[in-house]
mmCIF file of C-alpha atoms in Angstrom:
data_model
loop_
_atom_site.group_PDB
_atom_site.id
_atom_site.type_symbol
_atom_site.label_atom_id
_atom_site.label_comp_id
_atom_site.label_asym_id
_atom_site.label_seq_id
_atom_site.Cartn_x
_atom_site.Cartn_y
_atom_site.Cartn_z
ATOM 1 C CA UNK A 560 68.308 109.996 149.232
ATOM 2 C CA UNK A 561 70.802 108.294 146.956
ATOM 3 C CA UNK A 562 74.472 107.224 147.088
ATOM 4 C CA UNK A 563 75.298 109.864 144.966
ATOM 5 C CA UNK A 564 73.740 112.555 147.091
ATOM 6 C CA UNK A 565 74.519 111.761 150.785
ATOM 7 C CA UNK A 566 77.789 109.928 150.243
ATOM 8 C CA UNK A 567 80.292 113.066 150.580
ATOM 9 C CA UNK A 568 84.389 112.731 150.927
ATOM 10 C CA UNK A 569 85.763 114.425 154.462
ATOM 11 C CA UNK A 570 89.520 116.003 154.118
ATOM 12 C CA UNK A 571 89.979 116.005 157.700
ATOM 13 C CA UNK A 572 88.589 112.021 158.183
ATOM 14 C CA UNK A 573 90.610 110.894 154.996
ATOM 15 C CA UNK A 574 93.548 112.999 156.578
ATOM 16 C CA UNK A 575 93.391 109.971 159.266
ATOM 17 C CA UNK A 576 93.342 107.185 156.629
ATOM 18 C CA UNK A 577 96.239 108.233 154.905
ATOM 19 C CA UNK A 578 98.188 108.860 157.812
ATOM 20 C CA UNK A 579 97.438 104.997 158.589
ATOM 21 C CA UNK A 580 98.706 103.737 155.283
ATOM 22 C CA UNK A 581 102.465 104.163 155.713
ATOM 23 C CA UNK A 582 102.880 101.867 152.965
ATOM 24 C CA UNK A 583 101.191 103.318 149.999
ATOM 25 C CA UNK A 584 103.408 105.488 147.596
ATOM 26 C CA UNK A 585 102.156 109.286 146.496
ATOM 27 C CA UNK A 586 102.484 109.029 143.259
ATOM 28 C CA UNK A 587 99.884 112.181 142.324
ATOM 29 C CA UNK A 588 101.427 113.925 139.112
ATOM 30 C CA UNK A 589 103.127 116.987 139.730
ATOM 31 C CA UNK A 590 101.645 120.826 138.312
ATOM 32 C CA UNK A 591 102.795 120.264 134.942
ATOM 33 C CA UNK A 592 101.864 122.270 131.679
ATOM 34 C CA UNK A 593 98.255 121.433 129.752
ATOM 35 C CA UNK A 594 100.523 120.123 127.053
ATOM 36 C CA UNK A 595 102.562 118.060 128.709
ATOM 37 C CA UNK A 596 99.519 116.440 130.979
ATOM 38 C CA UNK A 597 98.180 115.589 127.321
ATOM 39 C CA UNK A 598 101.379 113.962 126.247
ATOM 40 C CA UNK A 599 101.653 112.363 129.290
ATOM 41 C CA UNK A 600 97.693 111.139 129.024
ATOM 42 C CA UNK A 601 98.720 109.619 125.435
ATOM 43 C CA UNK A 602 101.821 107.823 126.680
ATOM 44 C CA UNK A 603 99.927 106.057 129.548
ATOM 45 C CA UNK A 604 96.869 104.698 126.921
ATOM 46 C CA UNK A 605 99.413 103.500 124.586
ATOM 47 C CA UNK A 606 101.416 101.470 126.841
ATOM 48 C CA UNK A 607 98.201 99.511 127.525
ATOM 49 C CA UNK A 608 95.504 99.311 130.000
ATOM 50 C CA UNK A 609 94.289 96.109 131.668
ATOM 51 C CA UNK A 610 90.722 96.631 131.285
ATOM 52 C CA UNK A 611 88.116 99.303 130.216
ATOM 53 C CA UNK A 612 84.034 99.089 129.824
ATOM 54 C CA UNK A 613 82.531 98.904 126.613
ATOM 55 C CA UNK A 614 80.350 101.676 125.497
ATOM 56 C CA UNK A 615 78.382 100.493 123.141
ATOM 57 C CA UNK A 616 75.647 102.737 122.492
ATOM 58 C CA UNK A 617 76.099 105.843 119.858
ATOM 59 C CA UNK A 618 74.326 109.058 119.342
ATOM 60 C CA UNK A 619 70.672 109.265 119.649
ATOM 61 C CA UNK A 620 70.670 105.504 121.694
ATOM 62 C CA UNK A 621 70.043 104.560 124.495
ATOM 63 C CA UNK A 622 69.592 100.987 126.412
ATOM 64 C CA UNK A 623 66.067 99.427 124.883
ATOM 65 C CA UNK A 624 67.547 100.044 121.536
ATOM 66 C CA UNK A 625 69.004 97.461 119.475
ATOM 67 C CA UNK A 626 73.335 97.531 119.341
ATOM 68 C CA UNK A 627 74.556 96.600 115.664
ATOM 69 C CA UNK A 628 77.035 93.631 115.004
ATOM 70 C CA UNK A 629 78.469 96.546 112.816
ATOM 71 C CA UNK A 630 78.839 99.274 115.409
ATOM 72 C CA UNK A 631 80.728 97.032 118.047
ATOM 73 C CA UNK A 632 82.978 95.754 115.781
ATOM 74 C CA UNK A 633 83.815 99.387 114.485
ATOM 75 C CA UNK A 634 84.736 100.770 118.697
ATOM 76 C CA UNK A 635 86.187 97.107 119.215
ATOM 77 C CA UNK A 636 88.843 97.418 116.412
ATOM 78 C CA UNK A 637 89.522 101.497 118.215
ATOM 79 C CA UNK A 638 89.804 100.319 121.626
ATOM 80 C CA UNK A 639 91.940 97.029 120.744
ATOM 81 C CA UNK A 640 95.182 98.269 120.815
ATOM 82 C CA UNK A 641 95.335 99.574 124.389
ATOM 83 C CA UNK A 642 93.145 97.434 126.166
ATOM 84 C CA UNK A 643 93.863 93.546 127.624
ATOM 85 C CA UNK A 644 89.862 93.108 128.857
ATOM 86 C CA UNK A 645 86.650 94.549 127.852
ATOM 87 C CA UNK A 646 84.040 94.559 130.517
ATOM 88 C CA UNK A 647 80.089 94.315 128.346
ATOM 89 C CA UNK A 648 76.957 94.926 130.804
ATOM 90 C CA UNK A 649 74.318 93.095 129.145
ATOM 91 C CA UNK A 650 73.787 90.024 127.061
ATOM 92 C CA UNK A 651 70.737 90.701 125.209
ATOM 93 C CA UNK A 652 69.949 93.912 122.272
ATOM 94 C CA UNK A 653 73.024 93.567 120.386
ATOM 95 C CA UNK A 654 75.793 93.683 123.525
ATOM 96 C CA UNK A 655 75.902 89.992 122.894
ATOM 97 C CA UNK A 656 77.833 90.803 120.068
ATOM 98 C CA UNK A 657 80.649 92.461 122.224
ATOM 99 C CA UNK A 658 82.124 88.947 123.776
ATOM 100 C CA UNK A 659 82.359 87.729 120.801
ATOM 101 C CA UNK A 660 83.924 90.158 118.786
ATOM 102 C CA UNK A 661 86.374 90.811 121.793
ATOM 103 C CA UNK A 662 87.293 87.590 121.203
ATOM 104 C CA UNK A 663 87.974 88.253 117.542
ATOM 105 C CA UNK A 664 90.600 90.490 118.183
ATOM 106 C CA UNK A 665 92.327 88.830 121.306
ATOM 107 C CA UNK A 666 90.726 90.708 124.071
ATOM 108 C CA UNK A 667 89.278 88.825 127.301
ATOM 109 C CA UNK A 668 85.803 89.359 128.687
ATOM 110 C CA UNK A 669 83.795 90.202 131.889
ATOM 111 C CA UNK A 670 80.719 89.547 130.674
ATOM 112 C CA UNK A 671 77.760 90.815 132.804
ATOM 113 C CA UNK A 672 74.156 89.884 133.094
ATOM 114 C CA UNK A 673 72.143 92.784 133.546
ATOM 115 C CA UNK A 674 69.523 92.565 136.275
ATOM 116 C CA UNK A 675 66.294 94.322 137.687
ATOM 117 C CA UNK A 676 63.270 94.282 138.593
ATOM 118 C CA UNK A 677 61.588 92.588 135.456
ATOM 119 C CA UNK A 678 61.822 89.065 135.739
ATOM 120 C CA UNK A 679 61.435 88.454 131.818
ATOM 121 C CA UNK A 680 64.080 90.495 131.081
ATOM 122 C CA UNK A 681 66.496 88.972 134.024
ATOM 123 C CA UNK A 682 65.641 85.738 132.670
ATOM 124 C CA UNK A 683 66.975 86.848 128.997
ATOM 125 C CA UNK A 684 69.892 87.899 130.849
ATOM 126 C CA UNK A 685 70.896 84.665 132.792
ATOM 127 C CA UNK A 686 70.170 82.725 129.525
ATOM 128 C CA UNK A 687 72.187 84.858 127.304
ATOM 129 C CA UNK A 688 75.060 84.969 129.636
ATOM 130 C CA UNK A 689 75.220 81.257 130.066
ATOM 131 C CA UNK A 690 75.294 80.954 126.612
ATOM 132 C CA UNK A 691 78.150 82.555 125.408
ATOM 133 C CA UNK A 692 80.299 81.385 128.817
ATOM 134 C CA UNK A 693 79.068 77.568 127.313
ATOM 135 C CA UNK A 694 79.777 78.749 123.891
ATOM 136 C CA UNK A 695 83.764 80.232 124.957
ATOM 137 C CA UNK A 696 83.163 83.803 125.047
ATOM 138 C CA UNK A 697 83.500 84.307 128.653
ATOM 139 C CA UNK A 698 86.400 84.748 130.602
ATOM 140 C CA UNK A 699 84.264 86.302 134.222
ATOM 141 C CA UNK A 700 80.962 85.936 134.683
ATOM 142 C CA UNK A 701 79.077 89.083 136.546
ATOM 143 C CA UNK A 702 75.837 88.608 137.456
ATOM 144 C CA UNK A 703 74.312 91.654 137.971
ATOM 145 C CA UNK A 704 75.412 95.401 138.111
ATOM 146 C CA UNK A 705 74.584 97.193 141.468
ATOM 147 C CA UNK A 706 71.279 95.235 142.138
ATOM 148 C CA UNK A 707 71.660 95.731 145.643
ATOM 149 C CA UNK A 708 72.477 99.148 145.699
ATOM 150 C CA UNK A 709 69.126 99.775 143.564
ATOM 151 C CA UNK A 710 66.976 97.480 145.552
ATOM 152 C CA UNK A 711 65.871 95.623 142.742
ATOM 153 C CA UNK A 712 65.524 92.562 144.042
ATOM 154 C CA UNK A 713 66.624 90.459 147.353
ATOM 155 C CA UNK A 714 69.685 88.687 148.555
ATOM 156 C CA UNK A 715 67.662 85.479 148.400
ATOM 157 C CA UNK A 716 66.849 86.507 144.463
ATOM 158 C CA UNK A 717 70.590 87.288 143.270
ATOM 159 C CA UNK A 718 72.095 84.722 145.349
ATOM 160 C CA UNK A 719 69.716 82.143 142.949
ATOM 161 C CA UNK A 720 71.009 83.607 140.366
ATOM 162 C CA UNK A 721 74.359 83.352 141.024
ATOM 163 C CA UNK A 722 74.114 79.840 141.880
ATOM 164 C CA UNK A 723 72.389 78.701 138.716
ATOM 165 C CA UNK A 724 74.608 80.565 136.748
ATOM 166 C CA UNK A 725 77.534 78.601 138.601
ATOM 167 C CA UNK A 726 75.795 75.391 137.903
ATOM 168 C CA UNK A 727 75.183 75.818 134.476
ATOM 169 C CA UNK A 728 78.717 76.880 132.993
ATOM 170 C CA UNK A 729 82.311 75.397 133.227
ATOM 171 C CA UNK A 730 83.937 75.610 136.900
ATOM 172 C CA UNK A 731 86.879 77.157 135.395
ATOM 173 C CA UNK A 732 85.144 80.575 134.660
ATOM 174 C CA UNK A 733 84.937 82.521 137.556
ATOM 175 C CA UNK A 734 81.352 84.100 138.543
ATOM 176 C CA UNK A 735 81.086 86.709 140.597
ATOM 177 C CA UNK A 736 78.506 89.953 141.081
ATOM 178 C CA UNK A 737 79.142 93.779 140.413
ATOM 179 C CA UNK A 738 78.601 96.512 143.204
ATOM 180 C CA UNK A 739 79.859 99.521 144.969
ATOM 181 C CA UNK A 740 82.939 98.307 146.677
ATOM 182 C CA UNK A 741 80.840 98.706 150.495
ATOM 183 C CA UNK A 742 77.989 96.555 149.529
ATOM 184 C CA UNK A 743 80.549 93.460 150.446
ATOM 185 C CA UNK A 744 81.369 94.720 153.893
ATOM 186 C CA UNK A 745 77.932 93.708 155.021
ATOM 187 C CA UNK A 746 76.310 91.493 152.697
ATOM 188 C CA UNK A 747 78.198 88.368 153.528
ATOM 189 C CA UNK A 748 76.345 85.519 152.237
ATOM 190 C CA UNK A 749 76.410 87.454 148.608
ATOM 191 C CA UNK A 750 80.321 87.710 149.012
ATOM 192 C CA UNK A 751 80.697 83.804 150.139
ATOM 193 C CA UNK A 752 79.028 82.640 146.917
ATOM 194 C CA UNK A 753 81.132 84.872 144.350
ATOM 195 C CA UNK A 754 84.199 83.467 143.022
ATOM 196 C CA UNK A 755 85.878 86.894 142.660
ATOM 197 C CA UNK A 756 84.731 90.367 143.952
ATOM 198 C CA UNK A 757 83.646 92.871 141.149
ATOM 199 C CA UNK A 758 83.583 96.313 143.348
ATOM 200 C CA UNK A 759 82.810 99.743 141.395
ATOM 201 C CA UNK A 760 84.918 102.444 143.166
ATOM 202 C CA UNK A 761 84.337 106.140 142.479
ATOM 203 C CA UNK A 762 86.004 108.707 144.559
ATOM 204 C CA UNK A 763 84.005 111.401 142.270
ATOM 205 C CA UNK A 764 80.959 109.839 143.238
ATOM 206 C CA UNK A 765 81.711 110.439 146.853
ATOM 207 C CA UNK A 766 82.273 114.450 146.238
ATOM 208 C CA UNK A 767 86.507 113.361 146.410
ATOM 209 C CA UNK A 768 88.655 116.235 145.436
ATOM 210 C CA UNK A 769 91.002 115.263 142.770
ATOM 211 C CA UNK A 770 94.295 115.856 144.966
ATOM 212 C CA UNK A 771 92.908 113.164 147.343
ATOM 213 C CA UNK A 772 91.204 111.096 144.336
ATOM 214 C CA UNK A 773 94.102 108.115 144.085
ATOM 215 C CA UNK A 774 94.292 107.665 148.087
ATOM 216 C CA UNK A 775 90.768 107.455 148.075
ATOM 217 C CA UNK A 776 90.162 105.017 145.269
ATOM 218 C CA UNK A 777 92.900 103.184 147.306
ATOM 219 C CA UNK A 778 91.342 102.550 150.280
ATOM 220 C CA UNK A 779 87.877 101.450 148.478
ATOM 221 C CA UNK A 780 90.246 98.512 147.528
ATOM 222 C CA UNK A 781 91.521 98.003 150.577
ATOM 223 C CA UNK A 782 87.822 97.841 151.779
ATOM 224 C CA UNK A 783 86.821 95.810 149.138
ATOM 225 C CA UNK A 784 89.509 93.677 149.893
ATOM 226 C CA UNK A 785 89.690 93.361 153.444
ATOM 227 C CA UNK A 786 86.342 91.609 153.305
ATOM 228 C CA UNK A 787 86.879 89.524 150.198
ATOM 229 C CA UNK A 788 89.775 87.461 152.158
ATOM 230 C CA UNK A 789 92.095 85.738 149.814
ATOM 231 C CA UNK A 790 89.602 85.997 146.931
ATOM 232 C CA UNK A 791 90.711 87.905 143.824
ATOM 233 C CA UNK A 792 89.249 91.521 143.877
ATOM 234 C CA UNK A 793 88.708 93.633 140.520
ATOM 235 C CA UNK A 794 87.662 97.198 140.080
ATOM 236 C CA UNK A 795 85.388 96.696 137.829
ATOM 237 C CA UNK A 796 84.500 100.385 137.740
ATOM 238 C CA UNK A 797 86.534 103.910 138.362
ATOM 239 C CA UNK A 798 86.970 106.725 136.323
ATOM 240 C CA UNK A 799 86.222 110.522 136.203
ATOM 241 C CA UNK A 800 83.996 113.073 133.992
ATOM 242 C CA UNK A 801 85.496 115.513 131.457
ATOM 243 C CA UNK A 802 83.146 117.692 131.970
ATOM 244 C CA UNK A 803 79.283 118.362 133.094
ATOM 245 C CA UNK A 804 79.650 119.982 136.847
ATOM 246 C CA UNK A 805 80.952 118.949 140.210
ATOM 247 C CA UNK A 806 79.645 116.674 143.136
ATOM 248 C CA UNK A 807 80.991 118.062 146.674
ATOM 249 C CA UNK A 808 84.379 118.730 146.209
ATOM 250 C CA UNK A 809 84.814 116.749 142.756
ATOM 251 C CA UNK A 810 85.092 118.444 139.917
ATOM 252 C CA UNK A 811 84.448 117.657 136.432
ATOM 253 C CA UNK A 812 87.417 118.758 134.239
ATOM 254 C CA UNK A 813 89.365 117.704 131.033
ATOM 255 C CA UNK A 814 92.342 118.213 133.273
ATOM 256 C CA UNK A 815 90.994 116.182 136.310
ATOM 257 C CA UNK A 816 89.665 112.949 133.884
ATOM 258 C CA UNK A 817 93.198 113.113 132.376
ATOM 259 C CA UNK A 818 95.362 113.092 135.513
ATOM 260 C CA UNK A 819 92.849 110.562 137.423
ATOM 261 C CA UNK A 820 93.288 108.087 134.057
ATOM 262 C CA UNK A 821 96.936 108.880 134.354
ATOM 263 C CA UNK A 822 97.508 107.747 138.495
ATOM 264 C CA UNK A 823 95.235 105.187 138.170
ATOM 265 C CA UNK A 824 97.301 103.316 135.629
ATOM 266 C CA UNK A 825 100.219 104.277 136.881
ATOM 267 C CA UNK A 826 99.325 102.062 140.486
ATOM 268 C CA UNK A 827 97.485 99.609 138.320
ATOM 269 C CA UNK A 828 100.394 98.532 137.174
ATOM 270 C CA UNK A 829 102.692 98.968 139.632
ATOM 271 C CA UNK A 830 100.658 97.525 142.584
ATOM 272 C CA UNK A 831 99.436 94.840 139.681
ATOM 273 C CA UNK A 832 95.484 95.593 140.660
ATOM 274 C CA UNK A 833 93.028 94.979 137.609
ATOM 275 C CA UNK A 834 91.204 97.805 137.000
ATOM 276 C CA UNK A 835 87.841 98.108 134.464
ATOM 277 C CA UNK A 836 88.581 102.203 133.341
ATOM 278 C CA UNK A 837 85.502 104.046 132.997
ATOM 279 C CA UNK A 838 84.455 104.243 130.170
ATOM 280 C CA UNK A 839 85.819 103.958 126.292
ATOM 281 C CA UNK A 840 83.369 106.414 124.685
ATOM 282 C CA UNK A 841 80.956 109.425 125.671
ATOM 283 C CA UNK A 842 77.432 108.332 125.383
ATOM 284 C CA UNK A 843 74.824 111.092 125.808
ATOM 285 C CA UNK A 844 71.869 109.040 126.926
ATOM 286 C CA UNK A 845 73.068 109.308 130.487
ATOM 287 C CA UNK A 846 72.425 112.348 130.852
ATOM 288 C CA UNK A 847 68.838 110.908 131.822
ATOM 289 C CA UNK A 848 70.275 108.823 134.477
ATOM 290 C CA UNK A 849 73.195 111.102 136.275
ATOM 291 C CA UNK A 850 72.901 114.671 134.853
ATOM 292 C CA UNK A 851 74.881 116.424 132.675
ATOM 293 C CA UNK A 852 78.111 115.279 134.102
ATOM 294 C CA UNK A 853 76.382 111.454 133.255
ATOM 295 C CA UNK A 854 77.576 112.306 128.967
ATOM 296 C CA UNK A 855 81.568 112.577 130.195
ATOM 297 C CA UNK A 856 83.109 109.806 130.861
ATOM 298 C CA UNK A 857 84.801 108.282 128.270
ATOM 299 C CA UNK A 858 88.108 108.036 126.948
ATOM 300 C CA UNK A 859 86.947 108.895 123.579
ATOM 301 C CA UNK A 860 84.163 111.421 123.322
ATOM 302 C CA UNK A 861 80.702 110.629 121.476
ATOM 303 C CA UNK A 862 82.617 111.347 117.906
ATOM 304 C CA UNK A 863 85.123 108.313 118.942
ATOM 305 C CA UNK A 864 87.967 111.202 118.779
ATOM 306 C CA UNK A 865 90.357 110.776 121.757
ATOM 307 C CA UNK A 866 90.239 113.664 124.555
ATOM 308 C CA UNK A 867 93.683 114.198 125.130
ATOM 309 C CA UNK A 868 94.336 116.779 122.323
ATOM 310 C CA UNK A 869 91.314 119.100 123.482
ATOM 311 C CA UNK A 870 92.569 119.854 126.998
ATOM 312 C CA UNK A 871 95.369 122.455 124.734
#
């Protein structure tokens, strides 16, 4: 059984969270009017956003497929207004391209290495990634993307990693590894090594109503946190689906994705946590990988048209 299936959000147990955290502000949007959620949506993206994932794959790709210099500079030069960081997940087929262009227009990188369970292909990966961090292009190093939540490989195996990606690049870039934000609570010798803790946090993903979504997403910091110590923790991940079902008591809505993008910013910035939004454009291949609700997630849908003005 996965993550996804058997991790489910409790009311009454969260109930007892919140009532613990006497120091975190509500600050849920109120009922307002589809129009005025949309306005509001717009205002919050063009004030800026510290961070957001690059989508780089269009219609009719999928990861295997070769990314275009051409097609990351076109959703770079979209995306560049709003966004301070740019989070890429691979540094081979193309999404090598995306550090470097970010760079291009001013943006700052977490660049990731993406690892499995083919060792020629996590060998690309290291390689690539200590490449462009050698060559400039890398402002955080991630080395890996849930690898222990997959089971791809062992501690022992990413912790090598890690280390020789360390060893190989200027001390001044930090290098940590990407995972759900529990993974660190007992996988201690993996949070030791990491320079800065990279923890996905999806209160969908945990069957979250939206009312409780924020306090949630909250506490998965706080987790995160609590077992990072004085090390600087990023969400690297959070976000929620437009459309394409529900998971427990999560449901996907054009409504729900706009006020979870607007709350999260909103305590970004106020609490000054740096948050990776998920993600800047539909992409339909994932479908394959999480269902229908898997094509939702963007910012912009699959046309590179923003969402706001469909909610009316």
């Amino acid at each position: 059984m996965s993550y996804k299936e058997e991790r489910y959000f409790s009311i009454e147990a969260y109930k007892k969270i919140i009532a613990l955290q006497k120091n975190v502000a509500e600050i849920q949007i109120p009922e307002i009017s589809p129009q005025d959620l949309s306005q509001l949506w717009g205002e919050t993206l063009e004030n800026g956003i510290h961070g957001i994932s690059f989508s780089a794959y269009e219609e009719g790709q999928k990861p295997g497929d070769i990314i275009t210099e051409e097609q990351v500079r076109r959703r770079m030069k979209i995306i560049a207004p709003y966004t301070k960081w740019v989070r890429s997940f691979s540094c081979t087929e193309g999404n090598e391209f995306i550090p470097v262009i970010a760079h291009e227009f001013g943006i700052k990188t977490l660049v990731g290495a993406w690892l499995g369970d083919n060792s020629q292909v996590n060998e690309a990966e290291i390689e690539g990634l200590i490449k462009l961090a050698n060559e400039g292009y890398v402002d955080i190093a991630a080395v890996g993307n849930e690898v222990m939540f997959r089971k791809d490989m062992t501690e022992d195996e990413l912790l090598e990693f890690i280390n020789r990606v360390k060893k190989a690049i200027p001390s001044s870039i930090p290098v940590g590894y990407v995972d759900n934000y529990y993974e660190f609570s007992f996988r201690s010798r993996i949070t030791d090594v990491c320079d800065v803790i990279l923890a996905n946090c999806y209160p969908y993903w945990d069957g979250c109503s939206i009312d409780y979504s924020l306090h949630h997403m909250q506490n998965m910091f706080e987790t995160a946190k609590s077992y990072g110590g004085d090390k600087r923790i990023i969400i690297t991940e959070t976000g929620w689906p437009s459309e394409g079902g529900s998971h427990g008591g999560a449901h996907a809505s054009k409504e729900n994705a706009l006020r979870y993008f607007i709350d999260t910013q909103k305590w970004s910035k106020e609490k000054e946590v740096e948050i990776f939004y998920f993600s800047s454009f539909d992409e339909s291949w994932k479908v394959g990988t999480e269902g229908n609700v898997g094509a939702y997630w963007g910012i912009w849908d699959k046309n590179e048209k923003l969402k706001n003005n469909t909610i009316i």
